[in-house]
Amino acid sequence: MKPIATARPRSLVVEVSNLPIRLWCADPKFARSIEERYSGFLSSSSDVIGEFTIELTMPGVKCRHEDVRVTWDTNEWLIERADFQARWNPSTARGRIQQGASIYSLDSVLRIVNTLVLARKGGFLLHASSAIRNGYAFLFTGVSGAGKTTIVRFAPPDASVLSDDISCAIYRRGCFNAIGTPFHSERGLPGENLGAPIKTLYLLAKGPKNKIEAIKDTAAVRGLLENILFFVSDPELVKLVFDAACEFVSRVPVRRLTFVPGTLVWADLLV
């Protein structure tokens, strides 16, 4: 890839899942896009877990792979898709991103790096919407169309939405906590950079009436694993994520929630 000639790089720290990452960007327009996209997640922290230099590639230049591919290449992770290529060395905590001028390419890289780091910290990213109410977080997961975005759109005014699409769960101080992320669905419901202990994880389904059903631990683990974001086949990391999912189910109630879109689901069930 041939990078576009740019000015002196600017430093911005984006903190997702309480993991600050420093981005160096020499393109003023793209730096502004970073500020706008992650406005609630910018940080002044100097204690970052990694640094990336962003190089904007010439239009029309693509990587070899249409789908995301994450592989270990000697001493660094190689992350590729048609619109970007990133390399990150966990030992030095430094990396480089070559991409087109789309903020969503950067979104993908940050999500993947988050999953790699969270796996070693007892956490994971989950295809789930989430919100805080009365000091506790509620997570809602399921297949596309199950109602993840819908249910948080009907959240009452006293609830804080953490995400409508991708949520972070991590074990800290004796319990699993949910943390807001800037990653939202196409309909765009930005999350808040907040966190709280998780009270319940709901596996979503739409139906003719609102109801909550208990499910067995095996079904809970399966439902959780089906919705965890993870991109590598490394046996050690896969085991860490599996162990985190089992630990999660042992500590957090998992229920099946059938609901009719509307505010009543919160009034009737989610207290």
mmCIF file of N, CA and C in Angstrom, residues 51-119:
data_model
loop_
_atom_site.group_PDB
_atom_site.id
_atom_site.type_symbol
_atom_site.label_atom_id
_atom_site.label_comp_id
_atom_site.label_asym_id
_atom_site.label_seq_id
_atom_site.Cartn_x
_atom_site.Cartn_y
_atom_site.Cartn_z
ATOM 1 N N GLU A 51 -0.298 1.604 20.932
ATOM 2 C CA GLU A 51 -0.225 2.772 20.052
ATOM 3 C C GLU A 51 -0.260 2.315 18.604
ATOM 4 N N PHE A 52 -0.992 3.065 17.770
ATOM 5 C CA PHE A 52 -1.070 2.761 16.351
ATOM 6 C C PHE A 52 -0.818 4.023 15.539
ATOM 7 N N THR A 53 0.003 3.905 14.519
ATOM 8 C CA THR A 53 0.164 4.957 13.524
ATOM 9 C C THR A 53 -0.776 4.655 12.367
ATOM 10 N N ILE A 54 -1.612 5.623 12.019
ATOM 11 C CA ILE A 54 -2.582 5.434 10.947
ATOM 12 C C ILE A 54 -2.029 6.017 9.656
ATOM 13 N N GLU A 55 -1.986 5.201 8.615
ATOM 14 C CA GLU A 55 -1.564 5.644 7.289
ATOM 15 C C GLU A 55 -2.759 5.492 6.346
ATOM 16 N N LEU A 56 -3.232 6.601 5.797
ATOM 17 C CA LEU A 56 -4.333 6.537 4.846
ATOM 18 C C LEU A 56 -3.801 6.163 3.476
ATOM 19 N N THR A 57 -4.376 5.135 2.902
ATOM 20 C CA THR A 57 -3.890 4.637 1.618
ATOM 21 C C THR A 57 -4.570 5.360 0.469
ATOM 22 N N MET A 58 -3.965 5.268 -0.690
ATOM 23 C CA MET A 58 -4.550 5.877 -1.879
ATOM 24 C C MET A 58 -5.872 5.196 -2.212
ATOM 25 N N PRO A 59 -6.869 5.922 -2.747
ATOM 26 C CA PRO A 59 -8.164 5.318 -3.103
ATOM 27 C C PRO A 59 -7.981 4.148 -4.065
ATOM 28 N N GLY A 60 -8.760 3.103 -3.850
ATOM 29 C CA GLY A 60 -8.734 1.956 -4.749
ATOM 30 C C GLY A 60 -7.745 0.886 -4.374
ATOM 31 N N VAL A 61 -6.846 1.153 -3.422
ATOM 32 C CA VAL A 61 -5.878 0.147 -2.991
ATOM 33 C C VAL A 61 -6.523 -0.721 -1.928
ATOM 34 N N LYS A 62 -6.524 -2.031 -2.117
ATOM 35 C CA LYS A 62 -7.193 -2.932 -1.178
ATOM 36 C C LYS A 62 -6.254 -4.033 -0.706
ATOM 37 N N CYS A 63 -6.574 -4.597 0.477
ATOM 38 C CA CYS A 63 -5.876 -5.776 0.959
ATOM 39 C C CYS A 63 -6.419 -7.007 0.231
ATOM 40 N N ARG A 64 -5.822 -8.141 0.532
ATOM 41 C CA ARG A 64 -6.148 -9.343 -0.226
ATOM 42 C C ARG A 64 -7.447 -10.005 0.194
ATOM 43 N N HIS A 65 -7.932 -9.745 1.401
ATOM 44 C CA HIS A 65 -9.021 -10.524 1.957
ATOM 45 C C HIS A 65 -10.295 -9.697 2.102
ATOM 46 N N GLU A 66 -11.406 -10.227 1.557
ATOM 47 C CA GLU A 66 -12.684 -9.530 1.662
ATOM 48 C C GLU A 66 -13.235 -9.598 3.083
ATOM 49 N N ASP A 67 -13.040 -10.735 3.755
ATOM 50 C CA ASP A 67 -13.490 -10.899 5.134
ATOM 51 C C ASP A 67 -12.325 -10.663 6.093
ATOM 52 N N VAL A 68 -12.671 -10.392 7.350
ATOM 53 C CA VAL A 68 -11.633 -10.162 8.350
ATOM 54 C C VAL A 68 -10.796 -11.425 8.528
ATOM 55 N N ARG A 69 -9.492 -11.223 8.577
ATOM 56 C CA ARG A 69 -8.567 -12.330 8.834
ATOM 57 C C ARG A 69 -7.560 -11.860 9.868
ATOM 58 N N VAL A 70 -7.432 -12.608 10.970
ATOM 59 C CA VAL A 70 -6.512 -12.247 12.049
ATOM 60 C C VAL A 70 -5.557 -13.418 12.257
ATOM 61 N N THR A 71 -4.261 -13.176 12.045
ATOM 62 C CA THR A 71 -3.263 -14.241 12.165
ATOM 63 C C THR A 71 -2.060 -13.746 12.948
ATOM 64 N N TRP A 72 -1.327 -14.710 13.530
ATOM 65 C CA TRP A 72 -0.092 -14.394 14.248
ATOM 66 C C TRP A 72 1.053 -14.511 13.265
ATOM 67 N N ASP A 73 1.786 -13.420 13.079
ATOM 68 C CA ASP A 73 2.862 -13.365 12.097
ATOM 69 C C ASP A 73 4.170 -13.045 12.814
ATOM 70 N N THR A 74 4.936 -14.070 13.149
ATOM 71 C CA THR A 74 6.220 -13.977 13.851
ATOM 72 C C THR A 74 6.037 -13.423 15.269
ATOM 73 N N ASN A 75 6.022 -12.119 15.432
ATOM 74 C CA ASN A 75 5.901 -11.543 16.785
ATOM 75 C C ASN A 75 4.792 -10.504 16.872
ATOM 76 N N GLU A 76 3.852 -10.552 15.921
ATOM 77 C CA GLU A 76 2.798 -9.550 15.916
ATOM 78 C C GLU A 76 1.521 -10.111 15.311
ATOM 79 N N TRP A 77 0.416 -9.459 15.652
ATOM 80 C CA TRP A 77 -0.858 -9.805 15.049
ATOM 81 C C TRP A 77 -1.005 -9.076 13.712
ATOM 82 N N LEU A 78 -1.433 -9.816 12.714
ATOM 83 C CA LEU A 78 -1.739 -9.249 11.405
ATOM 84 C C LEU A 78 -3.247 -9.295 11.228
ATOM 85 N N ILE A 79 -3.846 -8.136 11.052
ATOM 86 C CA ILE A 79 -5.303 -8.006 10.946
ATOM 87 C C ILE A 79 -5.610 -7.439 9.563
ATOM 88 N N GLU A 80 -6.359 -8.180 8.764
ATOM 89 C CA GLU A 80 -6.594 -7.768 7.378
ATOM 90 C C GLU A 80 -8.060 -7.874 6.992
ATOM 91 N N ARG A 81 -8.453 -6.970 6.121
ATOM 92 C CA ARG A 81 -9.738 -7.032 5.431
ATOM 93 C C ARG A 81 -9.567 -6.256 4.138
ATOM 94 N N ALA A 82 -10.547 -6.262 3.278
ATOM 95 C CA ALA A 82 -10.410 -5.601 1.979
ATOM 96 C C ALA A 82 -10.081 -4.120 2.118
ATOM 97 N N ASP A 83 -10.545 -3.478 3.207
ATOM 98 C CA ASP A 83 -10.375 -2.033 3.343
ATOM 99 C C ASP A 83 -9.282 -1.619 4.316
ATOM 100 N N PHE A 84 -8.570 -2.565 4.915
ATOM 101 C CA PHE A 84 -7.481 -2.178 5.821
ATOM 102 C C PHE A 84 -6.514 -3.336 6.051
ATOM 103 N N GLN A 85 -5.345 -2.961 6.539
ATOM 104 C CA GLN A 85 -4.369 -3.931 7.040
ATOM 105 C C GLN A 85 -3.726 -3.316 8.281
ATOM 106 N N ALA A 86 -3.677 -4.070 9.358
ATOM 107 C CA ALA A 86 -3.090 -3.568 10.599
ATOM 108 C C ALA A 86 -2.118 -4.596 11.154
ATOM 109 N N ARG A 87 -1.064 -4.108 11.750
ATOM 110 C CA ARG A 87 -0.101 -4.953 12.455
ATOM 111 C C ARG A 87 0.066 -4.416 13.862
ATOM 112 N N TRP A 88 0.110 -5.332 14.840
ATOM 113 C CA TRP A 88 0.254 -4.914 16.233
ATOM 114 C C TRP A 88 1.105 -5.916 16.991
ATOM 115 N N ASN A 89 2.165 -5.397 17.628
ATOM 116 C CA ASN A 89 3.074 -6.217 18.427
ATOM 117 C C ASN A 89 2.698 -6.053 19.897
ATOM 118 N N PRO A 90 2.136 -7.081 20.540
ATOM 119 C CA PRO A 90 1.732 -6.952 21.946
ATOM 120 C C PRO A 90 2.902 -6.707 22.896
ATOM 121 N N SER A 91 4.099 -7.171 22.526
ATOM 122 C CA SER A 91 5.266 -6.999 23.398
ATOM 123 C C SER A 91 5.700 -5.544 23.464
ATOM 124 N N THR A 92 5.710 -4.879 22.317
ATOM 125 C CA THR A 92 6.096 -3.463 22.286
ATOM 126 C C THR A 92 4.890 -2.546 22.415
ATOM 127 N N ALA A 93 3.692 -3.126 22.250
ATOM 128 C CA ALA A 93 2.422 -2.379 22.295
ATOM 129 C C ALA A 93 2.315 -1.359 21.167
ATOM 130 N N ARG A 94 3.065 -1.566 20.097
ATOM 131 C CA ARG A 94 3.039 -0.635 18.969
ATOM 132 C C ARG A 94 2.540 -1.320 17.702
ATOM 133 N N GLY A 95 1.890 -0.516 16.842
ATOM 134 C CA GLY A 95 1.378 -1.083 15.622
ATOM 135 C C GLY A 95 1.151 -0.026 14.559
ATOM 136 N N ARG A 96 0.668 -0.482 13.409
ATOM 137 C CA ARG A 96 0.431 0.404 12.273
ATOM 138 C C ARG A 96 -0.861 -0.027 11.590
ATOM 139 N N ILE A 97 -1.640 0.950 11.185
ATOM 140 C CA ILE A 97 -2.881 0.682 10.458
ATOM 141 C C ILE A 97 -2.789 1.363 9.099
ATOM 142 N N GLN A 98 -2.957 0.601 8.036
ATOM 143 C CA GLN A 98 -3.058 1.151 6.688
ATOM 144 C C GLN A 98 -4.489 0.933 6.220
ATOM 145 N N GLN A 99 -5.162 2.020 5.864
ATOM 146 C CA GLN A 99 -6.577 1.917 5.543
ATOM 147 C C GLN A 99 -7.013 3.042 4.627
ATOM 148 N N GLY A 100 -8.223 2.910 4.078
ATOM 149 C CA GLY A 100 -8.830 4.009 3.371
ATOM 150 C C GLY A 100 -9.378 5.007 4.372
ATOM 151 N N ALA A 101 -9.923 6.107 3.874
ATOM 152 C CA ALA A 101 -10.364 7.192 4.756
ATOM 153 C C ALA A 101 -11.780 6.948 5.275
ATOM 154 N N SER A 102 -12.039 5.740 5.767
ATOM 155 C CA SER A 102 -13.333 5.409 6.357
ATOM 156 C C SER A 102 -13.155 5.159 7.846
ATOM 157 N N ILE A 103 -13.911 5.863 8.658
ATOM 158 C CA ILE A 103 -13.802 5.702 10.102
ATOM 159 C C ILE A 103 -14.234 4.308 10.525
ATOM 160 N N TYR A 104 -15.056 3.644 9.708
ATOM 161 C CA TYR A 104 -15.546 2.317 10.065
ATOM 162 C C TYR A 104 -14.463 1.245 9.907
ATOM 163 N N SER A 105 -13.461 1.507 9.081
ATOM 164 C CA SER A 105 -12.304 0.613 9.029
ATOM 165 C C SER A 105 -11.563 0.657 10.359
ATOM 166 N N LEU A 106 -11.364 1.854 10.887
ATOM 167 C CA LEU A 106 -10.721 2.003 12.186
ATOM 168 C C LEU A 106 -11.565 1.349 13.275
ATOM 169 N N ASP A 107 -12.879 1.501 13.197
ATOM 170 C CA ASP A 107 -13.794 0.832 14.123
ATOM 171 C C ASP A 107 -13.477 -0.655 14.218
ATOM 172 N N SER A 108 -13.326 -1.290 13.065
ATOM 173 C CA SER A 108 -13.088 -2.732 13.025
ATOM 174 C C SER A 108 -11.768 -3.098 13.687
ATOM 175 N N VAL A 109 -10.731 -2.336 13.407
ATOM 176 C CA VAL A 109 -9.431 -2.609 14.019
ATOM 177 C C VAL A 109 -9.505 -2.488 15.537
ATOM 178 N N LEU A 110 -10.135 -1.426 16.022
ATOM 179 C CA LEU A 110 -10.243 -1.217 17.469
ATOM 180 C C LEU A 110 -11.045 -2.336 18.123
ATOM 181 N N ARG A 111 -12.101 -2.785 17.481
ATOM 182 C CA ARG A 111 -12.885 -3.894 18.036
ATOM 183 C C ARG A 111 -12.032 -5.144 18.165
ATOM 184 N N ILE A 112 -11.282 -5.459 17.123
ATOM 185 C CA ILE A 112 -10.478 -6.686 17.132
ATOM 186 C C ILE A 112 -9.382 -6.604 18.178
ATOM 187 N N VAL A 113 -8.692 -5.470 18.258
ATOM 188 C CA VAL A 113 -7.641 -5.307 19.267
ATOM 189 C C VAL A 113 -8.238 -5.418 20.669
ATOM 190 N N ASN A 114 -9.427 -4.850 20.855
ATOM 191 C CA ASN A 114 -10.112 -4.969 22.141
ATOM 192 C C ASN A 114 -10.339 -6.433 22.512
ATOM 193 N N THR A 115 -10.797 -7.244 21.554
ATOM 194 C CA THR A 115 -11.057 -8.655 21.866
ATOM 195 C C THR A 115 -9.774 -9.383 22.252
ATOM 196 N N LEU A 116 -8.662 -9.046 21.610
ATOM 197 C CA LEU A 116 -7.389 -9.695 21.919
ATOM 198 C C LEU A 116 -6.919 -9.350 23.331
ATOM 199 N N VAL A 117 -7.078 -8.092 23.704
ATOM 200 C CA VAL A 117 -6.628 -7.661 25.031
ATOM 201 C C VAL A 117 -7.591 -8.151 26.114
ATOM 202 N N LEU A 118 -8.886 -8.043 25.864
ATOM 203 C CA LEU A 118 -9.872 -8.461 26.861
ATOM 204 C C LEU A 118 -9.777 -9.944 27.185
ATOM 205 N N ALA A 119 -9.406 -10.764 26.194
ATOM 206 C CA ALA A 119 -9.319 -12.211 26.426
ATOM 207 C C ALA A 119 -8.355 -12.535 27.564
#
